[in-house]
XYZ file of C-alpha atoms in Angstrom:
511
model
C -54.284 27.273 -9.465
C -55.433 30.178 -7.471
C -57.831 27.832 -5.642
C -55.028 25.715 -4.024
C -52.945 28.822 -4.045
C -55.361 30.857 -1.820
C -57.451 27.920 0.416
C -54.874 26.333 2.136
C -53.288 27.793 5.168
C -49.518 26.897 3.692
C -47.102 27.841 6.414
C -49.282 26.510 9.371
C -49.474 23.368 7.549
C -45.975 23.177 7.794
C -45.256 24.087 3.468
C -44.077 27.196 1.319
C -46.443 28.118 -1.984
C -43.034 28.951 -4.149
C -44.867 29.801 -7.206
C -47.430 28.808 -10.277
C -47.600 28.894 -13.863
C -50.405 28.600 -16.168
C -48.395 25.662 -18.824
C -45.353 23.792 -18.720
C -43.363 26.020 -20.331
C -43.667 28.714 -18.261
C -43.182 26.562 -15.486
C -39.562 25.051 -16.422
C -37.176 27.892 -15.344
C -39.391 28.648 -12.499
C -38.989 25.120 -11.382
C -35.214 25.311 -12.452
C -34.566 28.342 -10.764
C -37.170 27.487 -6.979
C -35.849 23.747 -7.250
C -39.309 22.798 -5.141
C -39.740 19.473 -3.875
C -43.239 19.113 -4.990
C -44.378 20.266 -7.997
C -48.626 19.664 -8.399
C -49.601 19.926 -12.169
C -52.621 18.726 -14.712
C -53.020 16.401 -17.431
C -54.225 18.530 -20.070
C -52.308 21.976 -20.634
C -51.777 24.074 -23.623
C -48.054 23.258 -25.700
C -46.950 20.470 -23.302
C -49.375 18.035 -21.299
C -48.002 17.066 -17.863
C -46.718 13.928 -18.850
C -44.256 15.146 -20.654
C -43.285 18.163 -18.120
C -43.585 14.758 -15.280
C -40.654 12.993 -17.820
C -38.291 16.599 -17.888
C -38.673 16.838 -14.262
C -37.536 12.823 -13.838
C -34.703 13.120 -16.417
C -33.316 16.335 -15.468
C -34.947 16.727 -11.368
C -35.508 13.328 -10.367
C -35.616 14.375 -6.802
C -39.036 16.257 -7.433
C -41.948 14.251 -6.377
C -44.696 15.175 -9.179
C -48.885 15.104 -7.915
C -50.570 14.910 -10.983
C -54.377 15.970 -11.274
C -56.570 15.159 -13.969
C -60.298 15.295 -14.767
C -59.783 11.887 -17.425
C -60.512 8.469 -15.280
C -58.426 6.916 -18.313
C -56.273 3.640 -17.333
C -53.287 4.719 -19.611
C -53.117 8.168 -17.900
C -52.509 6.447 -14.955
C -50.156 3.770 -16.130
C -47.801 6.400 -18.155
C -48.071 8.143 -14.847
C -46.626 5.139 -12.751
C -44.054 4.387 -15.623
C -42.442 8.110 -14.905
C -42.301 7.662 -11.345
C -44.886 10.208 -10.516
C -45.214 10.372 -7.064
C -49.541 10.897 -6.909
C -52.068 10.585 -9.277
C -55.227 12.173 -8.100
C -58.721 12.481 -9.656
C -60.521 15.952 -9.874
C -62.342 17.729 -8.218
C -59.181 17.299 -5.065
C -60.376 18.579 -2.078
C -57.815 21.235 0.500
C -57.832 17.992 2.453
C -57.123 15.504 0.438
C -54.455 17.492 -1.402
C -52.878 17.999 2.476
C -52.868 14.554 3.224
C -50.717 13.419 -0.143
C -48.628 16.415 0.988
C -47.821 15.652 4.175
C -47.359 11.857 3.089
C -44.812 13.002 0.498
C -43.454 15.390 3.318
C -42.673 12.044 5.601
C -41.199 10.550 2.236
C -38.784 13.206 1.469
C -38.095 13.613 5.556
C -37.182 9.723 5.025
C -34.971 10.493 1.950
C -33.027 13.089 3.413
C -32.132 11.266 6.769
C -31.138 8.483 3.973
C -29.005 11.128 1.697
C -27.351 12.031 4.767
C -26.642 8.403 6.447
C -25.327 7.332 2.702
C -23.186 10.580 3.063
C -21.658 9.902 6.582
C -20.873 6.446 5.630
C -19.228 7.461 1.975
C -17.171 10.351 3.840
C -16.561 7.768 6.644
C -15.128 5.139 4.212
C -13.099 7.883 2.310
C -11.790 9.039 5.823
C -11.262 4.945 6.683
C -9.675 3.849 2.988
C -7.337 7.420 3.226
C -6.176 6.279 6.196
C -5.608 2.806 5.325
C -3.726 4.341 2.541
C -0.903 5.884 4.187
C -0.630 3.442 6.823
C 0.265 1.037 3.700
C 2.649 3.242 2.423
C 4.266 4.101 5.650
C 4.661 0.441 6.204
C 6.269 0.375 2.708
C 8.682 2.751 2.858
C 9.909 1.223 6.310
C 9.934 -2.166 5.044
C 7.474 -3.163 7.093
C 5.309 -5.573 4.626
C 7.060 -8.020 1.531
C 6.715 -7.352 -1.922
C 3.961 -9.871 -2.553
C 1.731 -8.273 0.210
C 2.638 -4.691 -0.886
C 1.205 -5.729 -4.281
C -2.156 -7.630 -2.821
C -2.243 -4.826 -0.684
C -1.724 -1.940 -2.611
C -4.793 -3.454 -5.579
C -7.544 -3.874 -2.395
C -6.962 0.170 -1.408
C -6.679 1.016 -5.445
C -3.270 2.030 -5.546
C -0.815 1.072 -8.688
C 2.443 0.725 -6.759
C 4.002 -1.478 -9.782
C 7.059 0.418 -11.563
C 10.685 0.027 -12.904
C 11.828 2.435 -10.475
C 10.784 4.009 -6.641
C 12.701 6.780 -4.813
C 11.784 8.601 -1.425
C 11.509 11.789 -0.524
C 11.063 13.050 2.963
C 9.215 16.787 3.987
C 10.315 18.116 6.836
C 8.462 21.842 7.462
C 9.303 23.641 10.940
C 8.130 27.228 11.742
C 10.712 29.979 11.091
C 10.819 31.738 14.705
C 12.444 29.377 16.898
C 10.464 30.581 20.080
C 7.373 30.420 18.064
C 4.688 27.288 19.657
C 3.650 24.807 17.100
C 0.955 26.272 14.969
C -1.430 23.604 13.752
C -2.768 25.335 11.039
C 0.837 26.593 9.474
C 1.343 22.922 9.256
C -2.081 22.118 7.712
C -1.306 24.741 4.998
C 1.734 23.112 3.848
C 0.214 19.929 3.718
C -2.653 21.370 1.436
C -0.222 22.524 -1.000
C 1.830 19.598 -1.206
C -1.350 17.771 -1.630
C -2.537 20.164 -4.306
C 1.174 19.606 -6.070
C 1.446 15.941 -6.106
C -1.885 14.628 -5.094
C -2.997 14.541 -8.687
C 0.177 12.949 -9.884
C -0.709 8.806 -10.311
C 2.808 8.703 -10.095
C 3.618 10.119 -6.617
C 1.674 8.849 -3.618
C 1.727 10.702 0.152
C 1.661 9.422 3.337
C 2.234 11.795 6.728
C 4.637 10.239 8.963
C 3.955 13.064 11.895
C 2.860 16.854 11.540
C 5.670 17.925 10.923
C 6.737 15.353 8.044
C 5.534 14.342 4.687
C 6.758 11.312 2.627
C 6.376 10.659 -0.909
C 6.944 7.690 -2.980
C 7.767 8.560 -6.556
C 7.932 5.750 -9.270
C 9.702 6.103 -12.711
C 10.818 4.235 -15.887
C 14.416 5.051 -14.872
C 16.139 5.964 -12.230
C 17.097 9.468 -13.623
C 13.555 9.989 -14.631
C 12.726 9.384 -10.420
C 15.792 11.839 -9.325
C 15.007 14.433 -12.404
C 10.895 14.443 -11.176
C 11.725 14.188 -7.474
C 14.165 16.979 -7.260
C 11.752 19.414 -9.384
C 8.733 18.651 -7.391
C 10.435 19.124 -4.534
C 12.246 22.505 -5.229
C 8.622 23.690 -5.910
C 7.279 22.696 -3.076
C 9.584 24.055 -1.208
C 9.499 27.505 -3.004
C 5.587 27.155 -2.698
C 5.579 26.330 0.893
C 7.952 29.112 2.143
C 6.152 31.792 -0.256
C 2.995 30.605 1.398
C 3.216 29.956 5.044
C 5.421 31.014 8.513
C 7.309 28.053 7.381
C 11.139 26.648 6.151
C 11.055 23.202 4.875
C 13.998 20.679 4.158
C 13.083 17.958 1.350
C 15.832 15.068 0.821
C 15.692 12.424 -1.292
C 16.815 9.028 -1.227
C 18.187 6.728 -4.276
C 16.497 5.428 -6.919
C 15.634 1.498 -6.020
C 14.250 -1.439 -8.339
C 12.726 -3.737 -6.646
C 9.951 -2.793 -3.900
C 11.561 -4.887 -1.254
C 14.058 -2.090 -1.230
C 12.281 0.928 -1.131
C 13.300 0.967 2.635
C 16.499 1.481 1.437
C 16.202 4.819 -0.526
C 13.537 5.945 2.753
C 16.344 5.478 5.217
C 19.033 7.438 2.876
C 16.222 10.465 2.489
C 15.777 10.009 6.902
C 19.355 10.652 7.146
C 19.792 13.302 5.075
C 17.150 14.807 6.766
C 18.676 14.452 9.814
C 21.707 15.497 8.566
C 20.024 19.422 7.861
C 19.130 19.469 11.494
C 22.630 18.966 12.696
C 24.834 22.027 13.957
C 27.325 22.838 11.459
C 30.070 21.709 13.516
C 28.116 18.134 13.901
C 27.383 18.111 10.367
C 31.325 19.010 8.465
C 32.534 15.308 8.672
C 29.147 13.541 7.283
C 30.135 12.580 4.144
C 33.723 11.394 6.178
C 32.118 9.318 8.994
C 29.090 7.893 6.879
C 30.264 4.354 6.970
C 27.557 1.517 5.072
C 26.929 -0.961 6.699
C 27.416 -5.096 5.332
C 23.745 -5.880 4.380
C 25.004 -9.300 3.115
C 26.667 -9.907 6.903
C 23.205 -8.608 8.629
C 21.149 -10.223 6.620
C 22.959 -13.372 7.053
C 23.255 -12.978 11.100
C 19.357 -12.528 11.102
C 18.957 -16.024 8.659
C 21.168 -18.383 10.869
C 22.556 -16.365 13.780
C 21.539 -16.351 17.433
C 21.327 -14.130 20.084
C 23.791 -16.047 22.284
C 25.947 -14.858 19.210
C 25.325 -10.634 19.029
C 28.667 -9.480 21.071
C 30.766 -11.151 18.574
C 28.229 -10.175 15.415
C 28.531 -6.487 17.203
C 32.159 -6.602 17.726
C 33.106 -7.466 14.207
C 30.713 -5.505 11.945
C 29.278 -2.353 14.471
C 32.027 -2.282 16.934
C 34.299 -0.051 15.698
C 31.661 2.824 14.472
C 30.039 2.450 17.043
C 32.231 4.122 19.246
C 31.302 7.571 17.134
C 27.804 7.604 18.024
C 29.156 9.356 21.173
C 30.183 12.199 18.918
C 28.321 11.919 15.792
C 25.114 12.431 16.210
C 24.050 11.933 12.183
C 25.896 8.856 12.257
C 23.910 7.331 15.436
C 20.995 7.818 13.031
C 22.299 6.763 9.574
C 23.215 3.003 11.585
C 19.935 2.493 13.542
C 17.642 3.497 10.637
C 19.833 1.144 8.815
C 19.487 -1.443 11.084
C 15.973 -1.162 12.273
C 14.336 -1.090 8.791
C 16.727 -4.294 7.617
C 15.567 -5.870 10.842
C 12.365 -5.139 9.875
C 12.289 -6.197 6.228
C 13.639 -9.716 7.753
C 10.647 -9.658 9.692
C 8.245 -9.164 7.157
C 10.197 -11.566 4.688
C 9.299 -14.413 7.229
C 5.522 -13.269 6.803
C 5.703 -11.415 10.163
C 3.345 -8.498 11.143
C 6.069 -5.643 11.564
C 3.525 -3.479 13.957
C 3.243 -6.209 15.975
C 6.947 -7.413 16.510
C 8.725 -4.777 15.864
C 6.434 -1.370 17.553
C 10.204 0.382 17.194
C 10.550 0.592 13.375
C 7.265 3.285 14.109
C 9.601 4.868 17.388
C 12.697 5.483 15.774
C 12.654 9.496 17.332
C 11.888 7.988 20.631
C 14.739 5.328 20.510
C 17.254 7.311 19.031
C 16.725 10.033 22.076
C 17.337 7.517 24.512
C 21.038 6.286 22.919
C 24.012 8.577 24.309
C 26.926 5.695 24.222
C 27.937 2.935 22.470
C 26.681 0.759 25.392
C 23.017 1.996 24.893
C 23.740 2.003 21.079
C 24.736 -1.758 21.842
C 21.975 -2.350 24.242
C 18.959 -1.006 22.017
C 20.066 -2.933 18.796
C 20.813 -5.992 21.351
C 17.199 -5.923 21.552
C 15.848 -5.534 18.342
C 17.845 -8.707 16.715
C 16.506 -10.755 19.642
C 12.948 -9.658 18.900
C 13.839 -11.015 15.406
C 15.162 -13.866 16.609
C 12.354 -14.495 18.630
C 9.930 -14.751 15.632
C 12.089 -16.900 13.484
C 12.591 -19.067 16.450
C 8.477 -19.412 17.512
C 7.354 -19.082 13.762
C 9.502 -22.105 12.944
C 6.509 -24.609 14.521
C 5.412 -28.245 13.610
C 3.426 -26.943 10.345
C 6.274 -25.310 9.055
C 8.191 -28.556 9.651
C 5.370 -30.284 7.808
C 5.544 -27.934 4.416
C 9.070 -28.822 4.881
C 8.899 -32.459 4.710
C 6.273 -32.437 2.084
C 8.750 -29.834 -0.132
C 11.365 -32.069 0.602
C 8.778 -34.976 -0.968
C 8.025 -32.821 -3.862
C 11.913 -32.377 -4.621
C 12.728 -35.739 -4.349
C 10.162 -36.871 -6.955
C 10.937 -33.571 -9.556
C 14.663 -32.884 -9.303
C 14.832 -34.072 -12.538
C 12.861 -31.846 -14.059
C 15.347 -28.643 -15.396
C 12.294 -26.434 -14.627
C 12.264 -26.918 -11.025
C 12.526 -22.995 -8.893
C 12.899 -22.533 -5.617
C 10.378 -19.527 -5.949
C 8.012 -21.535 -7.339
C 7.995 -24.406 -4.780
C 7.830 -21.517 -1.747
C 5.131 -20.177 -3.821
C 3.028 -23.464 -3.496
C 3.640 -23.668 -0.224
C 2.852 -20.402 0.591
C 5.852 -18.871 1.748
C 7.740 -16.477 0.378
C 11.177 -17.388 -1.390
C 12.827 -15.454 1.347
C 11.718 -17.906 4.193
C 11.401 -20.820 2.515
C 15.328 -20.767 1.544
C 15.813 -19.946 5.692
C 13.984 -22.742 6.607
C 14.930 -24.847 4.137
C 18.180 -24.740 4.857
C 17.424 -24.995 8.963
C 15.705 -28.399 8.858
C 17.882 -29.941 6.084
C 21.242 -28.865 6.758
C 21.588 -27.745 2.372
C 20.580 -25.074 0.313
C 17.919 -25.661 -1.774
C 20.324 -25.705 -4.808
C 22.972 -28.161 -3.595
C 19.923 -30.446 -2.353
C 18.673 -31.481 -5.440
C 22.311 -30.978 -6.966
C 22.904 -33.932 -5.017
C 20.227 -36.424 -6.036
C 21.084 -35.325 -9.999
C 24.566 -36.599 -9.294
C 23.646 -39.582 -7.462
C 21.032 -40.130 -9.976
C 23.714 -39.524 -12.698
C 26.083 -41.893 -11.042
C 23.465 -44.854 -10.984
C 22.750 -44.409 -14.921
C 26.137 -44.381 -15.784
C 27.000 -47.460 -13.308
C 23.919 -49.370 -14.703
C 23.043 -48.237 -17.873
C 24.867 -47.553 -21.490
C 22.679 -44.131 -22.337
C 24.494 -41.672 -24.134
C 25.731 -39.173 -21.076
C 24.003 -36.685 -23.595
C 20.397 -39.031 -22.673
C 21.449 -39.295 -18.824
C 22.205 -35.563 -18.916
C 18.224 -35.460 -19.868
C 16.969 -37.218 -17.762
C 18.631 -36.029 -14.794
C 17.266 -32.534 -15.758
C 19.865 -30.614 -17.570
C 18.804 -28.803 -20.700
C 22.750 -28.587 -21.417
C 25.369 -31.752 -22.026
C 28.307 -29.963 -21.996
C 27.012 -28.227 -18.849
C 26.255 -31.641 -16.687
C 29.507 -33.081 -17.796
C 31.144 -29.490 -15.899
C 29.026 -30.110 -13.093
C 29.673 -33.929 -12.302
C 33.392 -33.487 -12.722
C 33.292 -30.867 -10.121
C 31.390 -32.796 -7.825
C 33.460 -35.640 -8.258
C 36.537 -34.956 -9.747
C 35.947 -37.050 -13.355
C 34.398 -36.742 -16.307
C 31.162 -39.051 -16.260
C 33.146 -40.856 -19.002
C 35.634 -41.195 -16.398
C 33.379 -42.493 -13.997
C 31.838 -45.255 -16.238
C 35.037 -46.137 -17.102
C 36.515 -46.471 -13.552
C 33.097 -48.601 -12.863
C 32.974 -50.855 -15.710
C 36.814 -51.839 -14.313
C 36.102 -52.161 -10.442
């Protein structure tokens, strides 16, 4: 030990002698406490042999490379010395120079593994960087209705986020520095989003997102809806305490409402926006809110967006915008309560139809931007002018000669299985790969019906032949023209026709 100690010029070779020990025992804590990244020991030692120190030093250091030295040219020496990974096994008597070229060849190897730990590093922070990101763009584009609930779900399992609940509400952070002539301070804002973090980053219940610097959202889901509002409004009274004990900074948190399905999580988002706004109003722009907060007809929009046209908006605008939206002049929380409204059904449409909501609709990620811009109610009219004909303009080009096709062939597939009582519109988009949304839009586009009066109307003209040209029980014919329910056909056919099929057998038999 003192011979490799003392003959070898260490530091010019490019090494630091940490320390010996004259058994294995002796040599544990010091190699605990110097963590080396060589350790050179023999075979044959008093209490513990170096195999067995070599197998502590794997199990508990594996990043130690071991040089063992041993006077015994024994084959199972040097196999049990391969088996625990040891990095050398060299026989005595080891020369300065032979001991200093295994060095520096284990020196190259550990080089090597370090440039490796470090890549492996870089890429693992790089992909947590990439899949955090990809996280809250997913949620943004969920709480703006930007993506459909079938995507939201696929989505939400590839970045390893549970998004399924009974319930969702939205809550909106808003944190602004308390001197108004103070500049933004970057690292104010970084504090409060540390703490929110630290509150509900933890909480598999509440996911984050940052929608700018300045604003947080969170997505809460619940078994019920007072569960959401009971856990939303504590977590975010202490945030807010924590936040304004902690930093230069006031912060507003609103919530929206409790919603059930994820295709209207938009919904409680926009409410939570509003109310947002609503705190930055004066208080003479803010004391008729609650009066002048007028909701808009979802059905109507939604409807306009399915089978409307552009050539159509000034009389759409005129009958269900026109008169509030001569108060965006005035009311400046009510300009923003109807285009959030409007921009994130819009863009729910969009998305319904499969759409990329980035890509045709950039505004639903500009609404500060837009909303600047609209003074009157003929800008007001203008801007939303152009977001229904952007809408438009995707139903319009996305309805092409393959969505004809899955038409026809649905139509085909209807035709042959109207009679079976199972038969679901959501399962027939879902074959087709659309989602229930579309399909109905389309359906009803090419054929000129619903998808429920369609095959309404082969059952009854199906019914009509059986009981012309048949004597089945209407009970049977009921069966087989897919009703589960006699009594419920015979309701049916007389309200399509205006008799009874007894009444219509009848009548037959005597013409």
């Amino acid at each position: 030990r003192e011979g490799i100690r003392d003959n070898v010029d260490w530091e010019s070779e490019g090494f630091k002698f940490c320390g010996n020990a004259p058994d294995p025992e002796v040599a544990l804590p010091l190699i605990e406490a110097l963590k080396p990244d060589v350790v050179i020991t023999d075979i044959k030692m008093p209490f513990m042999d170096g195999l067995q120190l070599s197998k502590i030093i794997r199990d508990y250091m594996p990043w130690i490379k071991v040089i063992i030295l041993s006077g015994h040219n024994e084959f199972e020496y040097a196999q049990s010395a391969v088996k625990l990974g040891v990095a050398e096994y060299l026989l005595k008597p080891v020369s300065a120079q032979d001991l200093l070229k295994v060095l520096k060849q284990l020196s190259a190897m550990l080089d090597l593994e370090e440039h490796e730990r470090q890549e492996l590093k870089s890429l693992q922070n790089t992909a947590e960087s990439n899949l955090s990101l990809n996280r809250e763009k997913f949620l943004l584009r969920l709480v703006m209705g930007g993506i459909s609930s079938a995507e939201a779900i696929d989505q939400s399992q590839q970045l390893g986020l549970n998004i399924v609940a009974r319930y969702y509400l939205v809550g909106l952070l808003r944190a602004e520095i308390c001197e108004d002539d103070r500049a933004f301070d970057y690292h104010e804002y970084e504090k409060v989003q540390t703490i929110v973090t630290n509150f509900a980053g933890n909480n598999p219940d509440v996911f984050i997102a940052h929608k700018d610097m300045e604003e947080l959202v969170f997505l809460m889901k619940g078994e019920t809806s007072d569960q959401c509002l009971e856990e939303g409004s504590f977590l975010a009274g202490l945030i807010k305490k924590e936040v304004e004990m902690q930093t230069d900074c006031k912060v507003i948190v609103e919530l929206g409402t409790p919603q059930q399905r994820l295709g209207d999580i938009h919904f409680s988002f926009a409410e939570a926006l509003t109310r947002t706004k609503r705190n930055l109003l004066t208080p003479a722009e803010s004391a008729g809110f609650e009066k002048d907060l007028i909701k808009l007809n979802r059905k109507e929009i939604n409807n306009y967006l399915k089978f409307g046209s552009i050539q159509k908006f000034d009389e759409f605008f005129a009958k269900e915008l026109g008169p509030v939206s001569r108060l965006v002049e005035r009311s400046t929380h009510l300009k923003h309560y109807l285009y959030i409204d409007l921009i994130l059904s819009i863009g729910q449409f969009i998305s319904d139809l499969g759409g990329d909501v980035d890509e045709v609709l950039p505004e639903i990620y500009q609404i500060e931007d837009k909303l600047s811009n609209i003074h009157t109610s003929e800008s007001f009219a203008s801007t939303i002018r152009n977001l229904f004909s952007k809408a438009f303009g995707y139903r319009i080009n996305n309805f092409n000669q393959e969505r004809f096709t899955v038409i026809q062939q649905a139509k085909a597939y209807i035709e042959q299985h109207f009679c079976d009582a199972d038969l679901r519109m959501e399962d027939l988009a879902t074959k087709f790969g659309l989602s229930p949304s579309y399909f109905s839009t389309v359906f009803r586009e090419s054929v000129g019906e619903t998808f429920t009066t369609y095959p309404g109307r082969l059952r009854e003209n199906y019914a009509k032949e059986l009981l012309k040209t048949t004597d089945l029980q209407c009970a049977e014919i009921a069966h087989r023209c897919g009703y589960n329910d006699p009594h419920y056909f015979s309701s049916v056919f007389k309200k399509k026709t205006g008799q009874t099929p007894l009444q219509f057998r009848t009548q037959s038999q005597d013409s």
